[in-house]
Amino acid sequence: MSTAVGTRPALTWAVHLAVLLLVVIWTIPTLGILISSFRDRDQLVVSGWWTALTSAERNIVARSAPPDEAVEENGQWVLRGNVFEEGTGSISAFGISIQRPREFEPGVIAEMRDGGTVTVEENGDYIISYPEQPEGTRGQRLFVTSLEPPKFTTANYERVLFSEGIGQSFVNTLTVTIPATVIPILIAAYAAYALSWMQFPGRALLLATIVGLIVVPLQMALIPLLRLYNDIGVGKSFIGIWLAHTGFGLPLAVYLLRNYIAGLPREIIESARVDGASDFEIFRKIILPLSFPALASFAIFQFLWVWNDLLVATVFLGNNEEQLVMTGRLRELLGSRGGDWEILTASAFVAIVVPIIVFFALQRYLVRGLLAGSVKGG
Amino acid sequence: MALTQATRAPATADSKLISLLLTIIVTLAVMAAGLAVSVAIALAAYALIALFLPDSKLLWAVVVMVLGVAACFGYFWSSNKLLDTFYPAKGADVAANLTKANAIRPWLFLGPAIIILGVYLVYPVINSVVLSFYGPSGENWVGGYNYNWLVHDAAFRESVRNNILWLVVVPAAATFFGLIAATLTDRIGWGNIAKSLIFMPMAISFVGASVIWKFIYDYRPAGSGQIGLLNAIVTSLGGEPQAWLTIPLWNNFFLMVVLIWIQTGFAMVILSAALRGIPEETIEAAIIDGASPFQIFYKIKVPQIWSTIAVVWTTITILVLKVFDIVIAMTNGQWGTQVLANYMFDWMFRGLDFGRASTIALVIMLMVVPIMFWNVREARKGTR
């Protein structure tokens, strides 16, 4: 594009920087949960995800082996061991009372109240020595501050997928989403064809009504439909939610597809009619293949909308294992495990990864759909 | 005029009425038969498969999905087939048959759409109006009680206030950032990558986005390490960490940020397309006249895409009116963040008062109506 900007290097740099800033602001939130979801639980709770690559400081309370187990060495009774039960780290300070957990540098020999001495080395090895044979079954408490190397793990994902029910919810969401995407497309495509290429009384009125229905808030429909479902015995079932999503997505689908199908060249349809093709054949053999871009646009739109929906699923599906979808599960986790970020971040990422893949793979069609029908707004 | 026609040719009018009735009956019959055939086949297939399908949830999900979609396609196929057998396009009355079939077929194509729209959108609107005059269970008539309660309800007023805040801030901010992003990304080589990344939150569910942002707003007491980005920034600048989502009034804005973050990409994409549609000549003329880039932007470009800005604005406005997921996931309406959609949900599921909930839903509907008429007018302009 030949704008005045090209001639001013300073301004060009400003544009690059401004865009970079926008991109950073818009991606950092997602990056935050992505990185956090792979971090070790203990590190996640004490340090920000932006420090994930640096060593994390962690406070450990360890207990030494019981004094009974002390062995005699050169006239001293000695206990040896390591404060790390698992993993490694580098000790930066230790202490023997809870009030002063960082009292001593590693390697310093500290006097204990019962007469012995203790020291903790940087690698976590401790040596406790007593002048006489000690007694007791409770070991000395050691407070250590350790620097741990960054730890990354897939344990969070294993946990949410297999024991927190996200895996089952994933299947439930798929079961809701695919028919709720395909059915409205099929129904809307037939209706759009009729509205574009067939003559019947009341066509303009019908079209205007459909456009008007695009913006009807979902909230209006919930109570009447819930009552209706209970009255006719549909209850909380997948069929019920497919049809509900079909109903809510249909006005936009008909509108988008009609705009596209009505714009197809008249000659093709006319000549097919002359050749004796019925409307049903014309639709299947000519209209459907030709309107692929519009069908794809709407499909992505509807897919994202159904996959990401919480309201309709909460109202028309149950809260049980067989029916709870991912958005519902995520909301539940937010309530019941508000502080367990290792679970929340991994669950959130599982929930958003499919739409994001679909988004990046088929972005072109999504943009086209948005441009054609930016009246619904999700 | 109908009267003169009737007196002139009563016989024709009668036969017209009869043939119209006949057409309607045949249409309904064919539709019902088509639906019955496809559903019956789907159910039979379901029963048959049930005999030997292993007990796997995933497999069952696939079967149910395939059958659901197949039943839908089966309706169109079988109802059309039925119509063709009823009025075959051959034999003695080919012309008459074709006319009759052509009068019926549009309704076969439109049938499911009309029925579903009727049941899922038109009926609920009417039913909600009726329910708003009834008590909690929708059985006893209470007249204007619900409306009277609504006007005097403090939580409702809080919701309206918050909704108005949302309505003012979110569309404006999202459109503004979208316009800036669109203008800037159109000028640089890696603009498309930048656009993709800014657009990406659009694919994330509101609940997912709520988790993402709740993590950013996370609060730890002063002194301990902050794992929420916002508090980490605040403390590193020497401030006190805050529990952002509990600060009255301001917490509304922290919730709005989530929606702005999601919707900016949408605004950017639409506005970017509009900006590219501006004729080059107008911009070149401005450059020759010595206009600065900012003047070109504000005085040449923005006025030319004004109608697109309006579309983006109204689209986001409708979305804002329905905002629910973000509020329920992040604060559930506590600390003064209630909004209409969540308040309605509250009365529906926790209050179990369908009358009051319907009344609140009607208020949301009422706010959408002006946009609805505007849309219909614009669409009719477009199709003419």
JSON list of C-alpha atoms in Angstrom, two decimals, chain A residues 222-224 226-227 230, chain B residues 127-128 131-139 146 344 347-349 351-361:
[
{"chain": "A", "resi": 222, "resn": "LEU", "atom": "CA", "xyz": [-34.48, -20.87, 27.99]},
{"chain": "A", "resi": 223, "resn": "ILE", "atom": "CA", "xyz": [-37.49, -21.03, 30.28]},
{"chain": "A", "resi": 224, "resn": "PRO", "atom": "CA", "xyz": [-40.17, -21.71, 27.67]},
{"chain": "A", "resi": 226, "resn": "LEU", "atom": "CA", "xyz": [-37.13, -25.99, 29.44]},
{"chain": "A", "resi": 227, "resn": "ARG", "atom": "CA", "xyz": [-40.83, -26.21, 30.29]},
{"chain": "A", "resi": 230, "resn": "ASN", "atom": "CA", "xyz": [-40.18, -31.31, 30.48]},
{"chain": "B", "resi": 127, "resn": "ASN", "atom": "CA", "xyz": [-44.38, -17.59, 25.98]},
{"chain": "B", "resi": 128, "resn": "SER", "atom": "CA", "xyz": [-41.94, -15.38, 27.91]},
{"chain": "B", "resi": 131, "resn": "LEU", "atom": "CA", "xyz": [-44.92, -16.14, 31.80]},
{"chain": "B", "resi": 132, "resn": "SER", "atom": "CA", "xyz": [-43.89, -12.71, 33.00]},
{"chain": "B", "resi": 133, "resn": "PHE", "atom": "CA", "xyz": [-47.45, -12.27, 34.27]},
{"chain": "B", "resi": 134, "resn": "TYR", "atom": "CA", "xyz": [-47.36, -15.51, 36.22]},
{"chain": "B", "resi": 135, "resn": "GLY", "atom": "CA", "xyz": [-45.89, -16.65, 39.51]},
{"chain": "B", "resi": 136, "resn": "PRO", "atom": "CA", "xyz": [-42.77, -18.75, 40.16]},
{"chain": "B", "resi": 137, "resn": "SER", "atom": "CA", "xyz": [-44.02, -22.03, 38.71]},
{"chain": "B", "resi": 138, "resn": "GLY", "atom": "CA", "xyz": [-45.80, -20.36, 35.81]},
{"chain": "B", "resi": 139, "resn": "GLU", "atom": "CA", "xyz": [-49.23, -21.42, 37.02]},
{"chain": "B", "resi": 146, "resn": "ASN", "atom": "CA", "xyz": [-43.18, -9.21, 38.59]},
{"chain": "B", "resi": 344, "resn": "MET", "atom": "CA", "xyz": [-31.92, -13.91, 34.97]},
{"chain": "B", "resi": 347, "resn": "TRP", "atom": "CA", "xyz": [-33.67, -16.46, 39.29]},
{"chain": "B", "resi": 348, "resn": "MET", "atom": "CA", "xyz": [-34.19, -19.30, 36.89]},
{"chain": "B", "resi": 349, "resn": "PHE", "atom": "CA", "xyz": [-31.90, -21.86, 38.52]},
{"chain": "B", "resi": 351, "resn": "GLY", "atom": "CA", "xyz": [-34.49, -18.74, 42.70]},
{"chain": "B", "resi": 352, "resn": "LEU", "atom": "CA", "xyz": [-36.58, -21.20, 40.65]},
{"chain": "B", "resi": 353, "resn": "ASP", "atom": "CA", "xyz": [-38.93, -18.34, 39.81]},
{"chain": "B", "resi": 354, "resn": "PHE", "atom": "CA", "xyz": [-39.81, -18.59, 36.14]},
{"chain": "B", "resi": 355, "resn": "GLY", "atom": "CA", "xyz": [-42.04, -15.52, 36.30]},
{"chain": "B", "resi": 356, "resn": "ARG", "atom": "CA", "xyz": [-39.33, -13.17, 37.52]},
{"chain": "B", "resi": 357, "resn": "ALA", "atom": "CA", "xyz": [-36.69, -14.74, 35.29]},
{"chain": "B", "resi": 358, "resn": "SER", "atom": "CA", "xyz": [-38.93, -14.29, 32.24]},
{"chain": "B", "resi": 359, "resn": "THR", "atom": "CA", "xyz": [-39.49, -10.67, 33.15]},
{"chain": "B", "resi": 360, "resn": "ILE", "atom": "CA", "xyz": [-35.74, -10.08, 33.29]},
{"chain": "B", "resi": 361, "resn": "ALA", "atom": "CA", "xyz": [-35.31, -11.88, 29.96]}
]
